Amino acid sequence: MTTPTTPSTPTTPGDGDPQGPEALRPLDEDWATALAVVAHPDDMEFGAAAAVARWTGQGKQVAYVMVTSGEAGIDGMHPDEARRVREAEQVASARAVGVAEVEFLGFPDGLLEYGLPLRRAVAGAIRRHRPEVVITGNYRETFPGGMLNQADHMATGRAVVDAVRDAGNRWVFTDQLEAEGLEPWGGVRQVWVSGSPDAAHAVDVTATFDAGVASLRAHAAYLDGLGWDGFDPAEFLGGMTTATGEAFGTRHATAFEVLRMGWDD
């Protein structure tokens, strides 16, 4: 559930810091599996979907986990109906960028709290999927340019970072090992944070920009429910990717904050 305000002009990561745009470095793409864990349907599409399309096009395996189903995101639609609609839109959106597997953890939209239940659920997903890279959304207090972040995003991102370590510890959430047969997974090398004001890395999405736009357009009911007059997904995403691309030396690029989970990564 993206904050329902009229979108403003996107800002290049690092804007206002003379070292920011110039410091964008290429992401390490020497990996085979990734898991994206975000709060709501649409969270990947408002930033990182074009990058996912690039990676699935390279033959990498990417799966999505939605902590909520975004059921509180459409003011004129009852949450029970919105849940069904938004889950279907997210599945279609994921397919537009080559992602076949989408899970919904069923936490309440708009009411997420950082804590052990959320960490446990995310750790379980990491143990099931066993990714090398975990992707999540911005959990800082603001987005690039200073717009305030939303509570669900902050709770989810913080939980994801901690759950990566939880997933590798045999003595944390031991019931998952005993009752669910989930073995520990300590193979996550890095966490990549989309939409972060501290982004210092980027990836070229020029060839997959249109796929990213198509994935956002797939959230038709949600976008209609936001009531943003004249909202154009291509224009909105293009404003971000061209600004980042200019800093990165490509036509379109997506920026990420990279969190290293090991000494050598």
C-alpha positions as protocol buffer text, in pm:
chain_id: "A"
residue {
  index: 1
  type: MET
  ca { x: 0 y: 0 z: 0 }
}
residue {
  index: 2
  type: THR
  ca { x: 192 y: 302 z: -125 }
}
residue {
  index: 3
  type: THR
  ca { x: 112 y: 619 z: 68 }
}
residue {
  index: 4
  type: PRO
  ca { x: -200 y: 761 z: -107 }
}
residue {
  index: 5
  type: THR
  ca { x: -72 y: 1107 z: -189 }
}
residue {
  index: 6
  type: THR
  ca { x: -19 y: 1262 z: -528 }
}
residue {
  index: 7
  type: PRO
  ca { x: 328 y: 1151 z: -647 }
}
residue {
  index: 8
  type: SER
  ca { x: 589 y: 1423 z: -666 }
}
residue {
  index: 9
  type: THR
  ca { x: 883 y: 1454 z: -899 }
}
residue {
  index: 10
  type: PRO
  ca { x: 1122 y: 1166 z: -817 }
}
residue {
  index: 11
  type: THR
  ca { x: 1464 y: 1253 z: -685 }
}
residue {
  index: 12
  type: THR
  ca { x: 1795 y: 1100 z: -783 }
}
residue {
  index: 13
  type: PRO
  ca { x: 1942 y: 890 z: -499 }
}
residue {
  index: 14
  type: GLY
  ca { x: 2205 y: 1099 z: -330 }
}
residue {
  index: 15
  type: ASP
  ca { x: 2050 y: 1429 z: -442 }
}
residue {
  index: 16
  type: GLY
  ca { x: 2181 y: 1712 z: -227 }
}
residue {
  index: 17
  type: ASP
  ca { x: 2505 y: 1524 z: -155 }
}
residue {
  index: 18
  type: PRO
  ca { x: 2777 y: 1612 z: -404 }
}
residue {
  index: 19
  type: GLN
  ca { x: 2920 y: 1265 z: -368 }
}
residue {
  index: 20
  type: GLY
  ca { x: 2583 y: 1088 z: -410 }
}
residue {
  index: 21
  type: PRO
  ca { x: 2506 y: 1046 z: -781 }
}
residue {
  index: 22
  type: GLU
  ca { x: 2872 y: 1019 z: -878 }
}
residue {
  index: 23
  type: ALA
  ca { x: 2921 y: 735 z: -629 }
}
residue {
  index: 24
  type: LEU
  ca { x: 2670 y: 492 z: -782 }
}
residue {
  index: 25
  type: ARG
  ca { x: 2848 y: 163 z: -841 }
}
residue {
  index: 26
  type: PRO
  ca { x: 2735 y: -147 z: -1033 }
}
residue {
  index: 27
  type: LEU
  ca { x: 2560 y: -420 z: -837 }
}
residue {
  index: 28
  type: ASP
  ca { x: 2730 y: -757 z: -817 }
}
residue {
  index: 29
  type: GLU
  ca { x: 2522 y: -980 z: -1047 }
}
residue {
  index: 30
  type: ASP
  ca { x: 2719 y: -1298 z: -983 }
}
residue {
  index: 31
  type: TRP
  ca { x: 2433 y: -1485 z: -819 }
}
residue {
  index: 32
  type: ALA
  ca { x: 2154 y: -1725 z: -920 }
}
residue {
  index: 33
  type: THR
  ca { x: 1867 y: -1687 z: -671 }
}
residue {
  index: 34
  type: ALA
  ca { x: 1698 y: -1393 z: -504 }
}
residue {
  index: 35
  type: LEU
  ca { x: 1397 y: -1340 z: -278 }
}
residue {
  index: 36
  type: ALA
  ca { x: 1209 y: -1010 z: -268 }
}
residue {
  index: 37
  type: VAL
  ca { x: 1023 y: -946 z: 60 }
}
residue {
  index: 38
  type: VAL
  ca { x: 810 y: -630 z: 77 }
}
residue {
  index: 39
  type: ALA
  ca { x: 511 y: -505 z: 270 }
}
residue {
  index: 40
  type: HIS
  ca { x: 246 y: -472 z: -1 }
}
residue {
  index: 41
  type: PRO
  ca { x: 146 y: -560 z: -354 }
}
residue {
  index: 42
  type: ASP
  ca { x: 278 y: -268 z: -568 }
}
residue {
  index: 43
  type: ASP
  ca { x: 589 y: -207 z: -353 }
}
residue {
  index: 44
  type: MET
  ca { x: 819 y: -384 z: -599 }
}
residue {
  index: 45
  type: GLU
  ca { x: 651 y: -222 z: -897 }
}
residue {
  index: 46
  type: PHE
  ca { x: 695 y: 132 z: -771 }
}
residue {
  index: 47
  type: GLY
  ca { x: 1072 y: 88 z: -785 }
}
residue {
  index: 48
  type: ALA
  ca { x: 1251 y: -239 z: -855 }
}
residue {
  index: 49
  type: ALA
  ca { x: 1043 y: -443 z: -1101 }
}
residue {
  index: 50
  type: ALA
  ca { x: 1245 y: -343 z: -1408 }
}
residue {
  index: 51
  type: ALA
  ca { x: 1559 y: -466 z: -1232 }
}
residue {
  index: 52
  type: VAL
  ca { x: 1385 y: -796 z: -1157 }
}
residue {
  index: 53
  type: ALA
  ca { x: 1297 y: -828 z: -1526 }
}
residue {
  index: 54
  type: ARG
  ca { x: 1666 y: -783 z: -1610 }
}
residue {
  index: 55
  type: TRP
  ca { x: 1764 y: -1062 z: -1373 }
}
residue {
  index: 56
  type: THR
  ca { x: 1498 y: -1311 z: -1474 }
}
residue {
  index: 57
  type: GLY
  ca { x: 1599 y: -1240 z: -1834 }
}
residue {
  index: 58
  type: GLN
  ca { x: 1949 y: -1351 z: -1738 }
}
residue {
  index: 59
  type: GLY
  ca { x: 1807 y: -1682 z: -1617 }
}
residue {
  index: 60
  type: LYS
  ca { x: 1818 y: -1601 z: -1248 }
}
residue {
  index: 61
  type: GLN
  ca { x: 1541 y: -1725 z: -1018 }
}
residue {
  index: 62
  type: VAL
  ca { x: 1351 y: -1454 z: -830 }
}
residue {
  index: 63
  type: ALA
  ca { x: 1053 y: -1514 z: -599 }
}
residue {
  index: 64
  type: TYR
  ca { x: 827 y: -1261 z: -427 }
}
residue {
  index: 65
  type: VAL
  ca { x: 692 y: -1258 z: -72 }
}
residue {
  index: 66
  type: MET
  ca { x: 425 y: -1002 z: 19 }
}
residue {
  index: 67
  type: VAL
  ca { x: 390 y: -954 z: 395 }
}
residue {
  index: 68
  type: THR
  ca { x: 32 y: -825 z: 351 }
}
residue {
  index: 69
  type: SER
  ca { x: -219 y: -851 z: 71 }
}
residue {
  index: 70
  type: GLY
  ca { x: -273 y: -475 z: 54 }
}
residue {
  index: 71
  type: GLU
  ca { x: -634 y: -516 z: 160 }
}
residue {
  index: 72
  type: ALA
  ca { x: -653 y: -172 z: 324 }
}
residue {
  index: 73
  type: GLY
  ca { x: -520 y: 7 z: 19 }
}
residue {
  index: 74
  type: ILE
  ca { x: -838 y: 90 z: -175 }
}
residue {
  index: 75
  type: ASP
  ca { x: -1068 y: 328 z: 10 }
}
residue {
  index: 76
  type: GLY
  ca { x: -1380 y: 243 z: -194 }
}
residue {
  index: 77
  type: MET
  ca { x: -1340 y: -133 z: -174 }
}
residue {
  index: 78
  type: HIS
  ca { x: -1404 y: -359 z: 126 }
}
residue {
  index: 79
  type: PRO
  ca { x: -1084 y: -524 z: 249 }
}
residue {
  index: 80
  type: ASP
  ca { x: -1216 y: -875 z: 176 }
}
residue {
  index: 81
  type: GLU
  ca { x: -1269 y: -785 z: -190 }
}
residue {
  index: 82
  type: ALA
  ca { x: -954 y: -577 z: -208 }
}
residue {
  index: 83
  type: ARG
  ca { x: -749 y: -870 z: -82 }
}
residue {
  index: 84
  type: ARG
  ca { x: -871 y: -1089 z: -367 }
}
residue {
  index: 85
  type: VAL
  ca { x: -822 y: -818 z: -628 }
}
residue {
  index: 86
  type: ARG
  ca { x: -481 y: -709 z: -512 }
}
residue {
  index: 87
  type: GLU
  ca { x: -342 y: -1060 z: -481 }
}
residue {
  index: 88
  type: ALA
  ca { x: -454 y: -1132 z: -837 }
}
residue {
  index: 89
  type: GLU
  ca { x: -300 y: -808 z: -961 }
}
residue {
  index: 90
  type: GLN
  ca { x: 26 y: -886 z: -787 }
}
residue {
  index: 91
  type: VAL
  ca { x: 49 y: -1232 z: -943 }
}
residue {
  index: 92
  type: ALA
  ca { x: -11 y: -1080 z: -1289 }
}
residue {
  index: 93
  type: SER
  ca { x: 238 y: -805 z: -1216 }
}
residue {
  index: 94
  type: ALA
  ca { x: 506 y: -1053 z: -1114 }
}
residue {
  index: 95
  type: ARG
  ca { x: 454 y: -1255 z: -1430 }
}
residue {
  index: 96
  type: ALA
  ca { x: 516 y: -940 z: -1636 }
}
residue {
  index: 97
  type: VAL
  ca { x: 876 y: -943 z: -1511 }
}
residue {
  index: 98
  type: GLY
  ca { x: 932 y: -1318 z: -1517 }
}
residue {
  index: 99
  type: VAL
  ca { x: 848 y: -1405 z: -1155 }
}
residue {
  index: 100
  type: ALA
  ca { x: 635 y: -1717 z: -1125 }
}
residue {
  index: 101
  type: GLU
  ca { x: 620 y: -1761 z: -747 }
}
residue {
  index: 102
  type: VAL
  ca { x: 441 y: -1512 z: -522 }
}
residue {
  index: 103
  type: GLU
  ca { x: 362 y: -1577 z: -155 }
}
residue {
  index: 104
  type: PHE
  ca { x: 133 y: -1378 z: 74 }
}
residue {
  index: 105
  type: LEU
  ca { x: 209 y: -1403 z: 446 }
}
residue {
  index: 106
  type: GLY
  ca { x: -131 y: -1266 z: 552 }
}
residue {
  index: 107
  type: PHE
  ca { x: -26 y: -998 z: 801 }
}
residue {
  index: 108
  type: PRO
  ca { x: -276 y: -708 z: 840 }
}
residue {
  index: 109
  type: ASP
  ca { x: -227 y: -425 z: 594 }
}
residue {
  index: 110
  type: GLY
  ca { x: -159 y: -91 z: 760 }
}
residue {
  index: 111
  type: LEU
  ca { x: -102 y: -246 z: 1102 }
}
residue {
  index: 112
  type: LEU
  ca { x: 239 y: -410 z: 1069 }
}
residue {
  index: 113
  type: GLU
  ca { x: 460 y: -404 z: 1373 }
}
residue {
  index: 114
  type: TYR
  ca { x: 827 y: -485 z: 1390 }
}
residue {
  index: 115
  type: GLY
  ca { x: 876 y: -781 z: 1621 }
}
residue {
  index: 116
  type: LEU
  ca { x: 923 y: -1153 z: 1658 }
}
residue {
  index: 117
  type: PRO
  ca { x: 609 y: -1269 z: 1467 }
}
residue {
  index: 118
  type: LEU
  ca { x: 715 y: -1074 z: 1158 }
}
residue {
  index: 119
  type: ARG
  ca { x: 1079 y: -1179 z: 1189 }
}
residue {
  index: 120
  type: ARG
  ca { x: 973 y: -1540 z: 1230 }
}
residue {
  index: 121
  type: ALA
  ca { x: 754 y: -1537 z: 919 }
}
residue {
  index: 122
  type: VAL
  ca { x: 1021 y: -1376 z: 705 }
}
residue {
  index: 123
  type: ALA
  ca { x: 1291 y: -1607 z: 837 }
}
residue {
  index: 124
  type: GLY
  ca { x: 1070 y: -1900 z: 741 }
}
residue {
  index: 125
  type: ALA
  ca { x: 1037 y: -1767 z: 388 }
}
residue {
  index: 126
  type: ILE
  ca { x: 1413 y: -1726 z: 361 }
}
residue {
  index: 127
  type: ARG
  ca { x: 1466 y: -2082 z: 486 }
}
residue {
  index: 128
  type: ARG
  ca { x: 1218 y: -2212 z: 229 }
}
residue {
  index: 129
  type: HIS
  ca { x: 1359 y: -2025 z: -69 }
}
residue {
  index: 130
  type: ARG
  ca { x: 1729 y: -2026 z: 27 }
}
residue {
  index: 131
  type: PRO
  ca { x: 1829 y: -1717 z: -176 }
}
residue {
  index: 132
  type: GLU
  ca { x: 2172 y: -1567 z: -225 }
}
residue {
  index: 133
  type: VAL
  ca { x: 2032 y: -1213 z: -238 }
}
residue {
  index: 134
  type: VAL
  ca { x: 1733 y: -1069 z: -50 }
}
residue {
  index: 135
  type: ILE
  ca { x: 1560 y: -760 z: -188 }
}
residue {
  index: 136
  type: THR
  ca { x: 1338 y: -536 z: 22 }
}
residue {
  index: 137
  type: GLY
  ca { x: 1200 y: -183 z: 24 }
}
residue {
  index: 138
  type: ASN
  ca { x: 1320 y: 134 z: 192 }
}
residue {
  index: 139
  type: TYR
  ca { x: 1292 y: 116 z: 570 }
}
residue {
  index: 140
  type: ARG
  ca { x: 1445 y: 455 z: 640 }
}
residue {
  index: 141
  type: GLU
  ca { x: 1225 y: 734 z: 777 }
}
residue {
  index: 142
  type: THR
  ca { x: 1220 y: 916 z: 443 }
}
residue {
  index: 143
  type: PHE
  ca { x: 1250 y: 851 z: 72 }
}
residue {
  index: 144
  type: PRO
  ca { x: 1502 y: 1030 z: -150 }
}
residue {
  index: 145
  type: GLY
  ca { x: 1393 y: 1392 z: -160 }
}
residue {
  index: 146
  type: GLY
  ca { x: 1259 y: 1387 z: 196 }
}
residue {
  index: 147
  type: MET
  ca { x: 904 y: 1245 z: 164 }
}
residue {
  index: 148
  type: LEU
  ca { x: 808 y: 1057 z: 480 }
}
residue {
  index: 149
  type: ASN
  ca { x: 804 y: 680 z: 459 }
}
residue {
  index: 150
  type: GLN
  ca { x: 511 y: 464 z: 569 }
}
residue {
  index: 151
  type: ALA
  ca { x: 504 y: 253 z: 886 }
}
residue {
  index: 152
  type: ASP
  ca { x: 448 y: -82 z: 711 }
}
residue {
  index: 153
  type: HIS
  ca { x: 753 y: -27 z: 491 }
}
residue {
  index: 154
  type: MET
  ca { x: 975 y: 56 z: 787 }
}
residue {
  index: 155
  type: ALA
  ca { x: 858 y: -241 z: 993 }
}
residue {
  index: 156
  type: THR
  ca { x: 901 y: -482 z: 704 }
}
residue {
  index: 157
  type: GLY
  ca { x: 1246 y: -367 z: 599 }
}
residue {
  index: 158
  type: ARG
  ca { x: 1382 y: -382 z: 951 }
}
residue {
  index: 159
  type: ALA
  ca { x: 1234 y: -728 z: 1001 }
}
residue {
  index: 160
  type: VAL
  ca { x: 1382 y: -849 z: 672 }
}
residue {
  index: 161
  type: VAL
  ca { x: 1733 y: -743 z: 766 }
}
residue {
  index: 162
  type: ASP
  ca { x: 1711 y: -916 z: 1104 }
}
residue {
  index: 163
  type: ALA
  ca { x: 1535 y: -1224 z: 962 }
}
residue {
  index: 164
  type: VAL
  ca { x: 1826 y: -1283 z: 724 }
}
residue {
  index: 165
  type: ARG
  ca { x: 2045 y: -1347 z: 1027 }
}
residue {
  index: 166
  type: ASP
  ca { x: 1767 y: -1533 z: 1209 }
}
residue {
  index: 167
  type: ALA
  ca { x: 1731 y: -1772 z: 915 }
}
residue {
  index: 168
  type: GLY
  ca { x: 2090 y: -1885 z: 947 }
}
residue {
  index: 169
  type: ASN
  ca { x: 2082 y: -1949 z: 1320 }
}
residue {
  index: 170
  type: ARG
  ca { x: 1976 y: -2301 z: 1413 }
}
residue {
  index: 171
  type: TRP
  ca { x: 1878 y: -2192 z: 1762 }
}
residue {
  index: 172
  type: VAL
  ca { x: 1641 y: -1913 z: 1654 }
}
residue {
  index: 173
  type: PHE
  ca { x: 1281 y: -2010 z: 1566 }
}
residue {
  index: 174
  type: THR
  ca { x: 1365 y: -2374 z: 1632 }
}
residue {
  index: 175
  type: ASP
  ca { x: 1002 y: -2477 z: 1580 }
}
residue {
  index: 176
  type: GLN
  ca { x: 1051 y: -2420 z: 1207 }
}
residue {
  index: 177
  type: LEU
  ca { x: 1322 y: -2683 z: 1203 }
}
residue {
  index: 178
  type: GLU
  ca { x: 1135 y: -2930 z: 1421 }
}
residue {
  index: 179
  type: ALA
  ca { x: 776 y: -2896 z: 1300 }
}
residue {
  index: 180
  type: GLU
  ca { x: 821 y: -2766 z: 945 }
}
residue {
  index: 181
  type: GLY
  ca { x: 1145 y: -2933 z: 847 }
}
residue {
  index: 182
  type: LEU
  ca { x: 1308 y: -2605 z: 749 }
}
residue {
  index: 183
  type: GLU
  ca { x: 1684 y: -2620 z: 771 }
}
residue {
  index: 184
  type: PRO
  ca { x: 1883 y: -2308 z: 860 }
}
residue {
  index: 185
  type: TRP
  ca { x: 1995 y: -2094 z: 568 }
}
residue {
  index: 186
  type: GLY
  ca { x: 2295 y: -1869 z: 612 }
}
residue {
  index: 187
  type: GLY
  ca { x: 2366 y: -1826 z: 243 }
}
residue {
  index: 188
  type: VAL
  ca { x: 2229 y: -1473 z: 198 }
}
residue {
  index: 189
  type: ARG
  ca { x: 2526 y: -1266 z: 88 }
}
residue {
  index: 190
  type: GLN
  ca { x: 2364 y: -925 z: 66 }
}
residue {
  index: 191
  type: VAL
  ca { x: 2035 y: -741 z: 123 }
}
residue {
  index: 192
  type: TRP
  ca { x: 1945 y: -489 z: -147 }
}
residue {
  index: 193
  type: VAL
  ca { x: 1717 y: -202 z: -44 }
}
residue {
  index: 194
  type: SER
  ca { x: 1512 y: -37 z: -316 }
}
residue {
  index: 195
  type: GLY
  ca { x: 1407 y: 328 z: -285 }
}
residue {
  index: 196
  type: SER
  ca { x: 1662 y: 407 z: -15 }
}
residue {
  index: 197
  type: PRO
  ca { x: 1800 y: 758 z: 35 }
}
residue {
  index: 198
  type: ASP
  ca { x: 2132 y: 587 z: 109 }
}
residue {
  index: 199
  type: ALA
  ca { x: 2156 y: 405 z: -226 }
}
residue {
  index: 200
  type: ALA
  ca { x: 2511 y: 384 z: -359 }
}
residue {
  index: 201
  type: HIS
  ca { x: 2469 y: 110 z: -621 }
}
residue {
  index: 202
  type: ALA
  ca { x: 2262 y: 79 z: -937 }
}
residue {
  index: 203
  type: VAL
  ca { x: 2177 y: -152 z: -1224 }
}
residue {
  index: 204
  type: ASP
  ca { x: 2104 y: -69 z: -1588 }
}
residue {
  index: 205
  type: VAL
  ca { x: 1734 y: -129 z: -1667 }
}
residue {
  index: 206
  type: THR
  ca { x: 1723 y: 35 z: -2009 }
}
residue {
  index: 207
  type: ALA
  ca { x: 1632 y: -290 z: -2185 }
}
residue {
  index: 208
  type: THR
  ca { x: 1368 y: -389 z: -1929 }
}
residue {
  index: 209
  type: PHE
  ca { x: 1214 y: -50 z: -1846 }
}
residue {
  index: 210
  type: ASP
  ca { x: 898 y: -131 z: -2046 }
}
residue {
  index: 211
  type: ALA
  ca { x: 851 y: -456 z: -1853 }
}
residue {
  index: 212
  type: GLY
  ca { x: 873 y: -262 z: -1530 }
}
residue {
  index: 213
  type: VAL
  ca { x: 605 y: -21 z: -1653 }
}
residue {
  index: 214
  type: ALA
  ca { x: 382 y: -312 z: -1755 }
}
residue {
  index: 215
  type: SER
  ca { x: 419 y: -463 z: -1409 }
}
residue {
  index: 216
  type: LEU
  ca { x: 302 y: -139 z: -1247 }
}
residue {
  index: 217
  type: ARG
  ca { x: 12 y: -104 z: -1492 }
}
residue {
  index: 218
  type: ALA
  ca { x: -104 y: -450 z: -1381 }
}
residue {
  index: 219
  type: HIS
  ca { x: -212 y: -290 z: -1051 }
}
residue {
  index: 220
  type: ALA
  ca { x: -500 y: -124 z: -1234 }
}
residue {
  index: 221
  type: ALA
  ca { x: -763 y: -141 z: -957 }
}
residue {
  index: 222
  type: TYR
  ca { x: -519 y: -13 z: -699 }
}
residue {
  index: 223
  type: LEU
  ca { x: -396 y: 275 z: -913 }
}
residue {
  index: 224
  type: ASP
  ca { x: -756 y: 368 z: -997 }
}
residue {
  index: 225
  type: GLY
  ca { x: -844 y: 361 z: -628 }
}
residue {
  index: 226
  type: LEU
  ca { x: -566 y: 603 z: -541 }
}
residue {
  index: 227
  type: GLY
  ca { x: -741 y: 875 z: -742 }
}
residue {
  index: 228
  type: TRP
  ca { x: -422 y: 1028 z: -877 }
}
residue {
  index: 229
  type: ASP
  ca { x: -546 y: 1244 z: -1165 }
}
residue {
  index: 230
  type: GLY
  ca { x: -348 y: 1186 z: -1481 }
}
residue {
  index: 231
  type: PHE
  ca { x: -106 y: 940 z: -1322 }
}
residue {
  index: 232
  type: ASP
  ca { x: 112 y: 778 z: -1590 }
}
residue {
  index: 233
  type: PRO
  ca { x: 321 y: 479 z: -1474 }
}
residue {
  index: 234
  type: ALA
  ca { x: 572 y: 528 z: -1757 }
}
residue {
  index: 235
  type: GLU
  ca { x: 619 y: 894 z: -1674 }
}
residue {
  index: 236
  type: PHE
  ca { x: 647 y: 829 z: -1301 }
}
residue {
  index: 237
  type: LEU
  ca { x: 895 y: 543 z: -1328 }
}
residue {
  index: 238
  type: GLY
  ca { x: 1084 y: 718 z: -1604 }
}
residue {
  index: 239
  type: GLY
  ca { x: 1140 y: 1018 z: -1382 }
}
residue {
  index: 240
  type: MET
  ca { x: 1324 y: 796 z: -1135 }
}
residue {
  index: 241
  type: THR
  ca { x: 1510 y: 571 z: -1374 }
}
residue {
  index: 242
  type: THR
  ca { x: 1634 y: 843 z: -1606 }
}
residue {
  index: 243
  type: ALA
  ca { x: 1763 y: 1053 z: -1316 }
}
residue {
  index: 244
  type: THR
  ca { x: 1942 y: 750 z: -1174 }
}
residue {
  index: 245
  type: GLY
  ca { x: 2054 y: 649 z: -1522 }
}
residue {
  index: 246
  type: GLU
  ca { x: 2213 y: 989 z: -1575 }
}
residue {
  index: 247
  type: ALA
  ca { x: 2414 y: 940 z: -1258 }
}
residue {
  index: 248
  type: PHE
  ca { x: 2499 y: 582 z: -1357 }
}
residue {
  index: 249
  type: GLY
  ca { x: 2584 y: 648 z: -1720 }
}
residue {
  index: 250
  type: THR
  ca { x: 2285 y: 469 z: -1880 }
}
residue {
  index: 251
  type: ARG
  ca { x: 1946 y: 571 z: -2012 }
}
residue {
  index: 252
  type: HIS
  ca { x: 1751 y: 401 z: -1731 }
}
residue {
  index: 253
  type: ALA
  ca { x: 1883 y: 264 z: -1402 }
}
residue {
  index: 254
  type: THR
  ca { x: 1748 y: 151 z: -1065 }
}
residue {
  index: 255
  type: ALA
  ca { x: 1934 y: 233 z: -744 }
}
residue {
  index: 256
  type: PHE
  ca { x: 1979 y: 17 z: -436 }
}
residue {
  index: 257
  type: GLU
  ca { x: 2136 y: 42 z: -95 }
}
residue {
  index: 258
  type: VAL
  ca { x: 2355 y: -266 z: -44 }
}
residue {
  index: 259
  type: LEU
  ca { x: 2383 y: -422 z: 300 }
}
residue {
  index: 260
  type: ARG
  ca { x: 2664 y: -673 z: 330 }
}
residue {
  index: 261
  type: MET
  ca { x: 2583 y: -975 z: 544 }
}
residue {
  index: 262
  type: GLY
  ca { x: 2933 y: -1127 z: 548 }
}
residue {
  index: 263
  type: TRP
  ca { x: 3289 y: -1003 z: 586 }
}
residue {
  index: 264
  type: ASP
  ca { x: 3388 y: -1086 z: 230 }
}
residue {
  index: 265
  type: ASP
  ca { x: 3072 y: -985 z: 39 }
}
